Amino acid sequence: MKLFLVLLNCFLLTVGQVGGPLLARTYFLHGGKRRWLSAWILTCGFPIMLLPLAVSYYSLAAKSKTTQSTGRFTLTRWLFATSAVLGTLLGLDSYLYSFGTSYLPVSVSSLLGSTQLAFTAVFAFLIVKQKFTPYTVNAVVLMTFGSAVLGFHMDGGVVPRGESVERYALGFFMTVAAAALHGFLMTALEYVHRKAGVPLTFDLVMQVQFVISMFAAVFCTVPMIINRDFQVICKFGIFSSQAMAKEAVEFDLGETKYYMTILLAAVALQLMIIGSIGLVFSSSSLFSGLVTSFLVPTQQVFAVIFLREGFDAEKGMALAMCLWGFASHLYGEHKAAATSDNKQPTPRNHGDQEDSPADV
């Protein structure tokens, strides 16, 4: 079950992190400008989890009839409360990221991948007492610098046209702050899981993910309601706000593609959240950070294919360093597992006789 959850969440994180930012970038490239809406898109896809939760609920209901158990949910009150707090912080993190990237070029915003891994490693060491092997340290250093190469691209230091130096600096600060908060959230989630005192199950992971995503979406929805930007209308079967309807008319790709871009981005980004949280539960916050950093240059490759962005020596170097670092971590884990297996004593058969002093 643990291996299945690791592979499943790696797949979800890959799909979400590669597809979600590309769709979100398409939104900004073709006329999207609203930051709270962008943050809301990062979190509003949580209803897609209702289907697996419903399957889980009725599965547990059927199981409770055969085992005479009354519980259909494995989420405790303490886990619900802590998940609500973490979800609220995730909503804040989404806004910081959206605010920062609205002022930054794509190359600089790629720094988020590198600083997130560095912050995750620091918090993992301080909060959950993560043990670092030479292979893990090598992976963190290589993948951090590999992703940082994208941020320090030759075009990365140029302030975008129409933006002031102050806004550029503010956007850079907000992006790094979002990376630090995300690193803390992943480590805090691992700490909560260790202290929960309940066994890891697929149902538990899904319930925690739903609560975190729901409170993150609520955090981003409330400001839109306060600003009266969320007067709900229905367009093309999608519920949206008046602000979205006005923006859709001015969207370069057309009104229909505007709503499709937002819908697909919301689904993909929700898969990214599910995958990153699921990896923390099934593995560790550090491994989740490593996979996330590995996908940063991978995302750039897809940006070259679908968004016609350039692929130069810096991006090639970043991809190579991240691949090397990720391979280093996997090799270290494999070697540690092999060493652990060799240290385990060989079980003695019941029919074997004890060695005599002479044999010894």
mmCIF file of C-alpha atoms in Angstrom, residues 74-91 185 188-190 192-193 196 198 204-217 219 273 277 281:
data_model
loop_
_atom_site.group_PDB
_atom_site.id
_atom_site.type_symbol
_atom_site.label_atom_id
_atom_site.label_comp_id
_atom_site.label_asym_id
_atom_site.label_seq_id
_atom_site.Cartn_x
_atom_site.Cartn_y
_atom_site.Cartn_z
ATOM 1 C CA THR A 74 -10.643 7.626 9.980
ATOM 2 C CA LEU A 75 -10.025 11.377 10.367
ATOM 3 C CA THR A 76 -9.770 12.286 14.054
ATOM 4 C CA ARG A 77 -10.782 15.655 15.503
ATOM 5 C CA TRP A 78 -7.149 16.582 16.086
ATOM 6 C CA LEU A 79 -6.267 15.752 12.486
ATOM 7 C CA PHE A 80 -9.249 17.770 11.240
ATOM 8 C CA ALA A 81 -8.254 20.841 13.279
ATOM 9 C CA THR A 82 -4.608 20.716 12.248
ATOM 10 C CA SER A 83 -5.565 20.091 8.612
ATOM 11 C CA ALA A 84 -7.836 23.147 8.729
ATOM 12 C CA VAL A 85 -4.949 25.305 9.985
ATOM 13 C CA LEU A 86 -2.584 23.913 7.347
ATOM 14 C CA GLY A 87 -5.225 24.480 4.666
ATOM 15 C CA THR A 88 -5.582 28.125 5.660
ATOM 16 C CA LEU A 89 -1.818 28.551 5.439
ATOM 17 C CA LEU A 90 -1.879 26.850 2.035
ATOM 18 C CA GLY A 91 -4.409 29.433 0.870
ATOM 19 C CA LEU A 185 3.774 23.374 5.360
ATOM 20 C CA ALA A 188 4.509 20.497 9.405
ATOM 21 C CA LEU A 189 2.231 18.023 7.630
ATOM 22 C CA GLU A 190 4.784 15.257 8.131
ATOM 23 C CA VAL A 192 1.220 16.111 12.153
ATOM 24 C CA HIS A 193 1.110 12.676 10.549
ATOM 25 C CA ALA A 196 -1.576 11.626 14.800
ATOM 26 C CA VAL A 198 -3.299 6.523 13.461
ATOM 27 C CA LEU A 204 -6.986 8.800 5.750
ATOM 28 C CA VAL A 205 -4.774 10.453 3.121
ATOM 29 C CA MET A 206 -7.780 11.376 0.980
ATOM 30 C CA GLN A 207 -9.690 12.859 3.915
ATOM 31 C CA VAL A 208 -6.744 14.979 5.054
ATOM 32 C CA GLN A 209 -6.157 16.194 1.503
ATOM 33 C CA PHE A 210 -9.807 17.187 1.130
ATOM 34 C CA VAL A 211 -9.895 19.182 4.370
ATOM 35 C CA ILE A 212 -6.642 21.002 3.570
ATOM 36 C CA SER A 213 -7.744 21.857 0.022
ATOM 37 C CA MET A 214 -11.213 22.946 1.157
ATOM 38 C CA PHE A 215 -9.919 25.410 3.755
ATOM 39 C CA ALA A 216 -7.338 26.730 1.283
ATOM 40 C CA ALA A 217 -10.136 27.411 -1.211
ATOM 41 C CA PHE A 219 -9.328 31.363 2.380
ATOM 42 C CA ILE A 273 -1.643 19.642 -4.246
ATOM 43 C CA ILE A 277 0.493 16.168 0.281
ATOM 44 C CA PHE A 281 2.141 10.979 4.066
#
